[in-house]
Short mmCIF file of C-alpha atoms in Angstrom, two decimals:
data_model
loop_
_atom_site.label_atom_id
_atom_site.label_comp_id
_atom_site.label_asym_id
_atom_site.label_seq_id
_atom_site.Cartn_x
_atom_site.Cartn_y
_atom_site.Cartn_z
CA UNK A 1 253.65 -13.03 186.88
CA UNK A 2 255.05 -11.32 190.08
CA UNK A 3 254.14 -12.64 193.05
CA UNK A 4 251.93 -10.07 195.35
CA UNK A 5 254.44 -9.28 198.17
CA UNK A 6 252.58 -7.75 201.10
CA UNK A 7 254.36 -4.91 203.31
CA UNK A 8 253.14 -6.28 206.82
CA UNK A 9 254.53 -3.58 208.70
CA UNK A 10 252.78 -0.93 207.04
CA UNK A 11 249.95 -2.52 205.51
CA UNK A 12 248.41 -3.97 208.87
CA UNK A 13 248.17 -7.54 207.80
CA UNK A 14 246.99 -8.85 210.74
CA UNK A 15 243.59 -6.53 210.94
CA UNK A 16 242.67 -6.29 207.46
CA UNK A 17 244.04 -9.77 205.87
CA UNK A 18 240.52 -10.22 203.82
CA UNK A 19 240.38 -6.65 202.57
CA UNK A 20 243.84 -6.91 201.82
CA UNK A 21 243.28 -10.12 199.93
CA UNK A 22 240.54 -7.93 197.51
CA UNK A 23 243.04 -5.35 197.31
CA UNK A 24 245.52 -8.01 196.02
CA UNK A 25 243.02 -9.87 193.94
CA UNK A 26 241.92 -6.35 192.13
CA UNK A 27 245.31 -5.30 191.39
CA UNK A 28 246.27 -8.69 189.91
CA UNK A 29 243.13 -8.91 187.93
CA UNK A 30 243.99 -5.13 186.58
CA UNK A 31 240.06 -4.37 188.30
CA UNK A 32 240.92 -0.17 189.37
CA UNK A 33 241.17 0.69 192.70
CA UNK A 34 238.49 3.66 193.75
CA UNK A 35 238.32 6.62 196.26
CA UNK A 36 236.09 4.56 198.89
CA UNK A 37 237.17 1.43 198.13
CA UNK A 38 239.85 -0.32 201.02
CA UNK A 39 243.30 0.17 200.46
CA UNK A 40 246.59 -0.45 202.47
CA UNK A 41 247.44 2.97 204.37
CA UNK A 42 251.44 2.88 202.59
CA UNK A 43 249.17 2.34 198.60
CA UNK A 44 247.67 5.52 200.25
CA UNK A 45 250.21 7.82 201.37
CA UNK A 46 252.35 6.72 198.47
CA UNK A 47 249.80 7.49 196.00
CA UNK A 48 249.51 10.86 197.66
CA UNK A 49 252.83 12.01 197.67
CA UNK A 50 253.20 10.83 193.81
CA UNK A 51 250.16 12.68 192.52
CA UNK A 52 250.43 15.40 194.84
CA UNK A 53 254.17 16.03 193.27
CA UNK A 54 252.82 15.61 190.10
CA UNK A 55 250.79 18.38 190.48
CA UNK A 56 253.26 20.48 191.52
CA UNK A 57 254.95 19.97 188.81
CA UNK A 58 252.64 20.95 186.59
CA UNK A 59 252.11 24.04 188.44
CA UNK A 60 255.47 25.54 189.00
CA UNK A 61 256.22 24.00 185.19
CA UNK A 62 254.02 27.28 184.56
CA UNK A 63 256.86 29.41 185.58
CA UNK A 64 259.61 28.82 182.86
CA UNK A 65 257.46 29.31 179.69
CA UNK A 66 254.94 31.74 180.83
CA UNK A 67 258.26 33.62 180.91
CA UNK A 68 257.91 34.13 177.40
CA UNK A 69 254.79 34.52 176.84
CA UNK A 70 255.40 38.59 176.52
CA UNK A 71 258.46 38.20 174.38
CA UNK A 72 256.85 35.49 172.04
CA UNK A 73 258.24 36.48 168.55
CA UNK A 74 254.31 36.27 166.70
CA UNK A 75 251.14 36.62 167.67
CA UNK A 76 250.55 33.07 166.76
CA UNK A 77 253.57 31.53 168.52
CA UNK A 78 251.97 34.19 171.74
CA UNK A 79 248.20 32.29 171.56
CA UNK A 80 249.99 28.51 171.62
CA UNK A 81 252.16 29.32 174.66
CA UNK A 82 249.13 31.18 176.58
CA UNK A 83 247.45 27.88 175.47
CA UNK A 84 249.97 26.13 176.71
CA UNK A 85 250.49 26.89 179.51
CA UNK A 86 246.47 26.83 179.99
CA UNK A 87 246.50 23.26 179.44
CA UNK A 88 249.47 22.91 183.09
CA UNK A 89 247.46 24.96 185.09
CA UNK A 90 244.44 22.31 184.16
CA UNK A 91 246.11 19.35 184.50
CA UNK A 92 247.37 20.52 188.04
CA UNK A 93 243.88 20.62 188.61
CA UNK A 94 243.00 17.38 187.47
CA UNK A 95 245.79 16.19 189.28
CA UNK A 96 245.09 17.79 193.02
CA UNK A 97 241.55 16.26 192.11
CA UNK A 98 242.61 12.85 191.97
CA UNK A 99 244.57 13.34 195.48
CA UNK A 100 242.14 14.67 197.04
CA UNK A 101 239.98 11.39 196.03
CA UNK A 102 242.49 10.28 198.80
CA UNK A 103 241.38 12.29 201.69
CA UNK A 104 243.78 14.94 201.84
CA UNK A 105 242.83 18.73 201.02
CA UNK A 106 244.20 21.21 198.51
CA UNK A 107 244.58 23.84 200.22
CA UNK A 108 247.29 20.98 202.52
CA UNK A 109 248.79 20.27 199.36
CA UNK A 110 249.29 23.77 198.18
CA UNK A 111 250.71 25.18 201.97
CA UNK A 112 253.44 22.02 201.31
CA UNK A 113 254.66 23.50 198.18
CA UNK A 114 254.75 26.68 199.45
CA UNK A 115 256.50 25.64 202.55
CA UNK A 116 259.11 23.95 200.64
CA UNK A 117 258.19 20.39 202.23
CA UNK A 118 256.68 19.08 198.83
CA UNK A 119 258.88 18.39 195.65
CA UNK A 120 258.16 18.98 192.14
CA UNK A 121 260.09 17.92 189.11
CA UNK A 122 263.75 18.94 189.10
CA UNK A 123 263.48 19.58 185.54
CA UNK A 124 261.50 23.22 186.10
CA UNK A 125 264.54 24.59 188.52
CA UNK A 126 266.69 25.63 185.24
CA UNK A 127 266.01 28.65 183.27
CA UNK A 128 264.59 29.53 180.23
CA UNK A 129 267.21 32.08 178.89
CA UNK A 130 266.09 32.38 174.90
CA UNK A 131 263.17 31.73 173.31
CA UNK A 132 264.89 28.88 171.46
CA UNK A 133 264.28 27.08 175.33
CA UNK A 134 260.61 26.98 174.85
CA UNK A 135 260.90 25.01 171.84
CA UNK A 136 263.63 22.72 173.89
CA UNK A 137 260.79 22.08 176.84
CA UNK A 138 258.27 21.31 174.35
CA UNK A 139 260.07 18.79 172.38
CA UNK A 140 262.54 17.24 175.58
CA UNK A 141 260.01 18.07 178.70
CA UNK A 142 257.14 17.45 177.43
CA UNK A 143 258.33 14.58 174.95
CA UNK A 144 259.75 13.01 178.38
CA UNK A 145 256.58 13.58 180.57
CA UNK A 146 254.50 11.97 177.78
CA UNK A 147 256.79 8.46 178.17
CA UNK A 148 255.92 9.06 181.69
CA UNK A 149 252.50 9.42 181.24
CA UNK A 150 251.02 7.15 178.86
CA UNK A 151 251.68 4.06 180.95
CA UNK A 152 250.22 5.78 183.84
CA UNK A 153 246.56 6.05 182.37
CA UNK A 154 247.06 1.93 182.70
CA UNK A 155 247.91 2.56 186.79
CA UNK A 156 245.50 0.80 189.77
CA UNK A 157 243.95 3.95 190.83
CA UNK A 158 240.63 4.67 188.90
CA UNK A 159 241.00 8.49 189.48
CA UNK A 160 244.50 9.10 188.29
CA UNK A 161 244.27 6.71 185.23
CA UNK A 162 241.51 8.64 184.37
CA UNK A 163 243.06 12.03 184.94
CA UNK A 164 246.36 10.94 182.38
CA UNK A 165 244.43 10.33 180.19
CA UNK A 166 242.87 13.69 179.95
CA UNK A 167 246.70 15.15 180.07
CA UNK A 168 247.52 13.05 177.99
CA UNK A 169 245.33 14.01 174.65
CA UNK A 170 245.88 17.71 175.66
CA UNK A 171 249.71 17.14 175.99
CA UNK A 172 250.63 15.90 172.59
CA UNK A 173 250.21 19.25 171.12
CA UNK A 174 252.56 20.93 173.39
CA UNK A 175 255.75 18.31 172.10
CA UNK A 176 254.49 19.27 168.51
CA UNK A 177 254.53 22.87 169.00
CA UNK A 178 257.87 22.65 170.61
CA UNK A 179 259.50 20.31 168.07
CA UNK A 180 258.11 23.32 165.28
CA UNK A 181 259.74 25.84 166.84
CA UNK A 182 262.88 24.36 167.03
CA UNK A 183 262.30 22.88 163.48
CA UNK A 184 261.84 26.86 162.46
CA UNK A 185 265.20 28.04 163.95
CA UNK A 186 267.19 24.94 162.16
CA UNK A 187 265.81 26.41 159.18
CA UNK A 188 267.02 29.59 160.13
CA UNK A 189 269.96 31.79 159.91
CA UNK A 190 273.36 30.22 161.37
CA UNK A 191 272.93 32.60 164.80
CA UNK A 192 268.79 30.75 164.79
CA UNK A 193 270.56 27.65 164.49
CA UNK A 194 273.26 28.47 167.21
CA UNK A 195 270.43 29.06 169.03
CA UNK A 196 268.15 25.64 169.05
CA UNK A 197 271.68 23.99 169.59
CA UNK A 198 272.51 26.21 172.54
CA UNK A 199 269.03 25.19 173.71
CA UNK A 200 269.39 21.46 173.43
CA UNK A 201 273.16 21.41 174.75
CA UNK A 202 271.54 23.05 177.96
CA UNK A 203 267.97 20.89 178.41
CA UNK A 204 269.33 16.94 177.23
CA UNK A 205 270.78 16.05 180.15
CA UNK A 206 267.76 17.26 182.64
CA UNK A 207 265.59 15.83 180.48
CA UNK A 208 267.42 12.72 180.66
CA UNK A 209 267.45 13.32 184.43
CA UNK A 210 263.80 13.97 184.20
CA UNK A 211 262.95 10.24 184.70
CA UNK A 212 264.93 9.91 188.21
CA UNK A 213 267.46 8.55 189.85
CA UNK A 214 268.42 5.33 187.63
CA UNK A 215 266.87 1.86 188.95
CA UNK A 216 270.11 0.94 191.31
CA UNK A 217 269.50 3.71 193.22
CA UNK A 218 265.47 3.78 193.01
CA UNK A 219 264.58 3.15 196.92
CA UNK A 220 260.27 2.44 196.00
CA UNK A 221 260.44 0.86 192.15
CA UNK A 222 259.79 -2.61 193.55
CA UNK A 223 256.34 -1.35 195.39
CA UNK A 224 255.25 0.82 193.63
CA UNK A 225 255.47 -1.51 190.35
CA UNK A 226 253.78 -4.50 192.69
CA UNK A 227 251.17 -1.35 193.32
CA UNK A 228 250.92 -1.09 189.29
CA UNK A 229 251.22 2.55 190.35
CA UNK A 230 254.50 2.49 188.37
CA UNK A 231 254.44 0.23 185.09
CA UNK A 232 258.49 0.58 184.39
CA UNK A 233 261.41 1.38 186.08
CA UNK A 234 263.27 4.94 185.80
CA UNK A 235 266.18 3.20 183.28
CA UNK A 236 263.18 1.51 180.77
CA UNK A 237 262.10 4.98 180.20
CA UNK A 238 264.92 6.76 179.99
CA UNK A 239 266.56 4.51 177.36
CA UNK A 240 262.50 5.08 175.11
CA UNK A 241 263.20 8.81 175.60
CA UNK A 242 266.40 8.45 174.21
CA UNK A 243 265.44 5.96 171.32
CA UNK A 244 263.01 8.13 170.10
CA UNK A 245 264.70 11.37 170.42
CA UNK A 246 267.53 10.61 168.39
CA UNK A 247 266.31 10.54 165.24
CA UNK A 248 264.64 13.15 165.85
CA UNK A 249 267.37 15.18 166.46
CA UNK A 250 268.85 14.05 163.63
CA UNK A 251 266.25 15.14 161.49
CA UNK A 252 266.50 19.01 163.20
CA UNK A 253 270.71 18.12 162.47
CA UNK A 254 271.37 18.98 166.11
CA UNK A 255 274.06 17.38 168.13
CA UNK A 256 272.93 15.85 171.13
CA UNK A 257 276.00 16.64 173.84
CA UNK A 258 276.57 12.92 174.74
CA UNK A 259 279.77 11.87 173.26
CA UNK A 260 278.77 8.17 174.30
CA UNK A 261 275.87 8.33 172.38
CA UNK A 262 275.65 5.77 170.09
CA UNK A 263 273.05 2.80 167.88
CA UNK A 264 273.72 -0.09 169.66
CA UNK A 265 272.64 -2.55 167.12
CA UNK A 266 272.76 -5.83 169.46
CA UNK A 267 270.65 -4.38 171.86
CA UNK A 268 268.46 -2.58 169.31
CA UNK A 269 268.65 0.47 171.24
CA UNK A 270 271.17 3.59 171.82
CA UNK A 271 273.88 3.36 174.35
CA UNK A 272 274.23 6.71 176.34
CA UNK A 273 276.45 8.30 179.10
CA UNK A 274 275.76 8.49 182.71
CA UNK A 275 274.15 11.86 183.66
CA UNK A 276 275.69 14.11 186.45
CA UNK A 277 273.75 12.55 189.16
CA UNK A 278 275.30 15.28 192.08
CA UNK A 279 273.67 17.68 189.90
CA UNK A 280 270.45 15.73 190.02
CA UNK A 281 270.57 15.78 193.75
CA UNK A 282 271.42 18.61 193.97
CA UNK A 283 268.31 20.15 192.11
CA UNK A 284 266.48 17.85 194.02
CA UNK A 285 267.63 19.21 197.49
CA UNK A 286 266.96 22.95 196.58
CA UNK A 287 270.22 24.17 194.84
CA UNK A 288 269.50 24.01 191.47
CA UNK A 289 269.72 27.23 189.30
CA UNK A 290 266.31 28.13 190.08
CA UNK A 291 264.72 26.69 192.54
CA UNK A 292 264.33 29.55 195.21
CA UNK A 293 263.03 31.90 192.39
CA UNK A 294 260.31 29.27 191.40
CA UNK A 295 259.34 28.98 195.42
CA UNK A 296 259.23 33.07 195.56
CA UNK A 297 257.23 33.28 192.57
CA UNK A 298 254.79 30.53 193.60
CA UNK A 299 254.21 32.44 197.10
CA UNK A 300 253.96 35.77 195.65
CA UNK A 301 251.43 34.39 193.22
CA UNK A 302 249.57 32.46 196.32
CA UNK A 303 249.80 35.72 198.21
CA UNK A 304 248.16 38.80 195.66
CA UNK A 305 245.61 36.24 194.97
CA UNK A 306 244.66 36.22 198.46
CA UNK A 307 241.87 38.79 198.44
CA UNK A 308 240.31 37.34 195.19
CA UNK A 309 239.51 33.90 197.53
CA UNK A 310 238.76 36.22 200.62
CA UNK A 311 235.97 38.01 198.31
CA UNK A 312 234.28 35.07 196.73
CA UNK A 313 234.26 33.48 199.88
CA UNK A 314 232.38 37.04 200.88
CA UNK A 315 230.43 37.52 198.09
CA UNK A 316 229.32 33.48 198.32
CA UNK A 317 228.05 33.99 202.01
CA UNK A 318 225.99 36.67 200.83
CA UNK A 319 224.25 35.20 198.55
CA UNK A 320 223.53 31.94 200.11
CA UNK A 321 219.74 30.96 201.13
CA UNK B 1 246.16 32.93 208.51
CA UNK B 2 243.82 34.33 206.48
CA UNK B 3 239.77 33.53 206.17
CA UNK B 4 239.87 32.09 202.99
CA UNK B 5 242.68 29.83 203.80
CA UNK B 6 240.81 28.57 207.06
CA UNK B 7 237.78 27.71 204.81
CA UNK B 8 238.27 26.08 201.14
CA UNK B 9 235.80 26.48 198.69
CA UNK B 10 233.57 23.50 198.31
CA UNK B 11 234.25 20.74 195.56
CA UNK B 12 232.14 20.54 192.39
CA UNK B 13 231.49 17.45 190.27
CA UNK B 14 231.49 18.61 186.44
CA UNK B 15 229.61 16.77 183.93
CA UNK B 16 229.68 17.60 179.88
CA UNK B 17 227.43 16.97 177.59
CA UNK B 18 229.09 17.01 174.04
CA UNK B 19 227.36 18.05 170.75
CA UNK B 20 226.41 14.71 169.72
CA UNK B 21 223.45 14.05 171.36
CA UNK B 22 224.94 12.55 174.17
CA UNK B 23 223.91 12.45 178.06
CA UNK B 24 225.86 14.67 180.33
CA UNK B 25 229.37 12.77 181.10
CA UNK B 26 231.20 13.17 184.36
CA UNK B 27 234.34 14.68 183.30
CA UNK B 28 236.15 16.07 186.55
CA UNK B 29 235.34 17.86 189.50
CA UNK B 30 236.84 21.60 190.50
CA UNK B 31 236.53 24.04 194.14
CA UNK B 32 234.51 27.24 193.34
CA UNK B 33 232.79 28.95 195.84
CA UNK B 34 229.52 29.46 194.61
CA UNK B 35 227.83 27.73 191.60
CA UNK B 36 228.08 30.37 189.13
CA UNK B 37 231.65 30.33 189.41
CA UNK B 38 232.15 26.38 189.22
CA UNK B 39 230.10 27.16 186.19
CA UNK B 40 232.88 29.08 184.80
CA UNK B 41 235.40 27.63 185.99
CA UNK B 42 234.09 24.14 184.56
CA UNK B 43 234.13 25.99 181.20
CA UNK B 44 237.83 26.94 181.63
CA UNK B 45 238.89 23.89 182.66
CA UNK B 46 237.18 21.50 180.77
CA UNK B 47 236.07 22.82 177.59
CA UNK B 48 238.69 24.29 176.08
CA UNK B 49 238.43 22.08 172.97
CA UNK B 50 234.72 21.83 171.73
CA UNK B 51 234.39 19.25 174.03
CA UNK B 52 230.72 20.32 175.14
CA UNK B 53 227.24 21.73 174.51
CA UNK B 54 226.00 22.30 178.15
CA UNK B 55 227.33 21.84 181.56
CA UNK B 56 226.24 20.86 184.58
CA UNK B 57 228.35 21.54 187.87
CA UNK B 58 226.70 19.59 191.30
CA UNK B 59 228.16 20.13 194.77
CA UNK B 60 229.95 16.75 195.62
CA UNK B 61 228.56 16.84 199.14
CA UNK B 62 225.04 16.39 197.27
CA UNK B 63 225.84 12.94 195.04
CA UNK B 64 224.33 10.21 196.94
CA UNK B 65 226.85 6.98 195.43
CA UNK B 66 226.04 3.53 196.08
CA UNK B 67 228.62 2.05 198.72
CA UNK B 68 231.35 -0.28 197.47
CA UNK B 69 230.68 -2.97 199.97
CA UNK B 70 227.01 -3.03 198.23
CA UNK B 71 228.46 -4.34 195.16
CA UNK B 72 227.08 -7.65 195.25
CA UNK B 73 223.62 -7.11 196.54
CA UNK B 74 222.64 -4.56 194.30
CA UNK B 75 224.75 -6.11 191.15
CA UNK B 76 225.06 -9.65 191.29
CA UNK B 77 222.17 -10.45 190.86
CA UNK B 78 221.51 -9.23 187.01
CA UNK B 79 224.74 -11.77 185.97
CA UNK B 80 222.47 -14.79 186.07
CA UNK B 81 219.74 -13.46 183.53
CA UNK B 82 221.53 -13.78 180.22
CA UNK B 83 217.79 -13.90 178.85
CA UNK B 84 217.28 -10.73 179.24
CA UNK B 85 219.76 -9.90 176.21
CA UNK B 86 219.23 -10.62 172.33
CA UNK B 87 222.40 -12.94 172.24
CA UNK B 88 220.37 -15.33 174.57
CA UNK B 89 218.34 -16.69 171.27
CA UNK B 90 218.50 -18.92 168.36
CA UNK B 91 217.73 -17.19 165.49
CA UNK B 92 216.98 -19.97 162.91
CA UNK B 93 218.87 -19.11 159.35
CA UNK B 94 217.06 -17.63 156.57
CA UNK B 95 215.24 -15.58 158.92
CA UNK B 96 215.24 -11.93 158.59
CA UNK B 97 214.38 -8.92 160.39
CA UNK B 98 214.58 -10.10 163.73
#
């Protein structure tokens, strides 16, 4: 058992040391924490900036694959990705829904992202340059925001748990469908199987990336796991992702581009390499391959949907009483 | 800055009720601006699955909620009553139907 550690500076011990001692007492005791219940301002803002980015994420994530929905190559494969991407534009809603449990608005949230003072998940600045990438982000993306995920339904805030778990049940589809489509190419002609491996050379190592900077580095891991707003480090999900995508690789016969990859039989898991971290920051600080398209798209999409919230606002006012 | 991004549309509490006979569940809560469109917007967000039979959509403004800091009063008090459920009695055995 870890001891509870209390931030005096920023959770104003001094005022609040009884509410503070509930707070404690709840987390310990795994009892949620809800919207009007007393928290320390730094649970607050962190829990803010997490969910809020979260969102985001699952917003801009939009971008990549709903650039295929045109070129989809059946009508079938067409309906799963429009479904698909359905589900991300829901659970950004589910996910500004829970923040906004937290006091802030969003419309706040949205001008943030839009203003390029919000981040989102490095993982949706690359491209999606063949339709053998939709199957990649499906199986890596969405297999690695799943590991993510599924702890988090366990976190101390009532209103997030609840809203992973919702993503959650609608998200395991979209690693299935992913992992079939790439299953379809391997079974393919050799240019459909030079294809699924092009896709996977390019998405492994941001989808390793996906789960942040590794634990050395990680500057709020020891709070936010006090917080239970975080149930493992960056590093103890990474190495699941990679455990479990392995063999699954191996059953598609793809080579996964880590020459350091290999079954590590005293630890009982796989040994990897050490991802290009300047790339990571890179993406992180605005230069990845993408970024400034996903920004402009986002904008122009916030923009030409403008009059649509001007006239329901209109329309609304009419009617009312 | 333009009107609509002065004023945001009010927040809606969406409940579900699913086909099994259920009561109405609270599954989320959405911004529409008028109630007809939280209706819809309820039904594209959160029943994309079968999950539901009816909907209901209630401004949030209008849910009165008990306050946290109540807890006690209004709670406590039904912990000390364990007669009040069936596991409080003997029920002798051979005896049926009970």
């Amino acid at each position: 058992m870890y001891t509870q550690m209390v931030d005096v500076s920023e959770a104003g011990l001094d005022d609040d040391s009884e509410r503070q001692r509930i707070f404690d007492d709840k987390i310990d005791r795994n009892v949620t924490i809800e919207p009007d219940d007393w928290m320390p301002a730094a649970y607050r803002e962190t829990l803010v900036r997490q969910i809020s980015q979260h969102a985001h994420s699952e917003i801009v994530g939009m971008l990549p694959e709903g650039n295929w929905i045109t070129r989809a190559p059946s009508l079938e494969r067409k309906c799963i990705l429009m479904a698909k991407v359905q589900d991300e534009a829901g659970h950004g809603l589910y996910l500004y829904s829970a923040a906004e449990t937290l006091g802030t608005s969003r419309d706040a949230m949205v001008a943030a992202l839009l203003a390029g003072r919000a981040k989102y998940s490095s993982i949706f600045n690359y491209p999606t340059l063949t339709w053998a990438d939709v199957g990649a982000i499906g199986w890596l993306v969405d297999g690695a925001a799943i590991i993510n995920q599924i702890p988090l339904t366990r976190c101390s805030y009532g209103p997030y748990a609840r809203a992973m778990v919702r993503v959650c049940k609608e998200e395991s589809f979209h690693q299935r469908q992913g992992f079939e489509v790439l299953a379809t190419l391997c079974g393919g002609t050799p240019e459909q199987r030079a294809l699924a491996q092009d896709a996977l050379d390019r998405w492994w190592w941001p989808s390793v990336m996906m789960f942040g900077p590794p634990d050395s580095e990680s500057l709020h891991n020891e709070r936010s796991m006090r917080w239970k707003i975080k149930l493992y480090t960056n590093d103890e999900l990474r190495q699941k992702f990679v455990d479990q995508t392995v063999p699954q690789a191996d059953f598609l016969r793809l080579t996964i581009p880590d020459p350091e990859l290999k079954w590590n039989a005293e630890r009982g898991h796989y040994d990897f390499g050490t991802p290009d971290w300047a790339e990571f920051h890179a993406v992180v600080r605005g230069n990845g391959p993408c970024n400034r398209e996903r920004l402009r798209a986002r904008i122009a999409a916030h923009e030409d949907g403008a009059w649509v919230r001007e006239a329901a606002h209109a329309y609304a006012g009419k009617r009312a009483p | 800055m333009s009107e609509s991004e002065r004023r945001e549309w009010p927040l809606w509490e969406v409940f579900v009720r699913s086909a099994h006979g259920l009561a109405h569940k609270h599954v989320g809560s959405l911004h529409a601006a008028d109630a007809e469109m939280a209706l819809q917007n309820a039904r594209d967000v959160y029943t994309r699955r079968n999950e539901g039979a009816s909907l209901w959509v209630i401004r949030a403004t209008d849910i009165v909620a008990s306050r946290p800091e109540d807890r006690d009063a209004l709670f406590s008090t039904s912990q000390d009553k364990p007669y009040r459920h069936p596991t409080h009695y003997n029920v002798p055995d051979g005896v049926k139907n009970l």
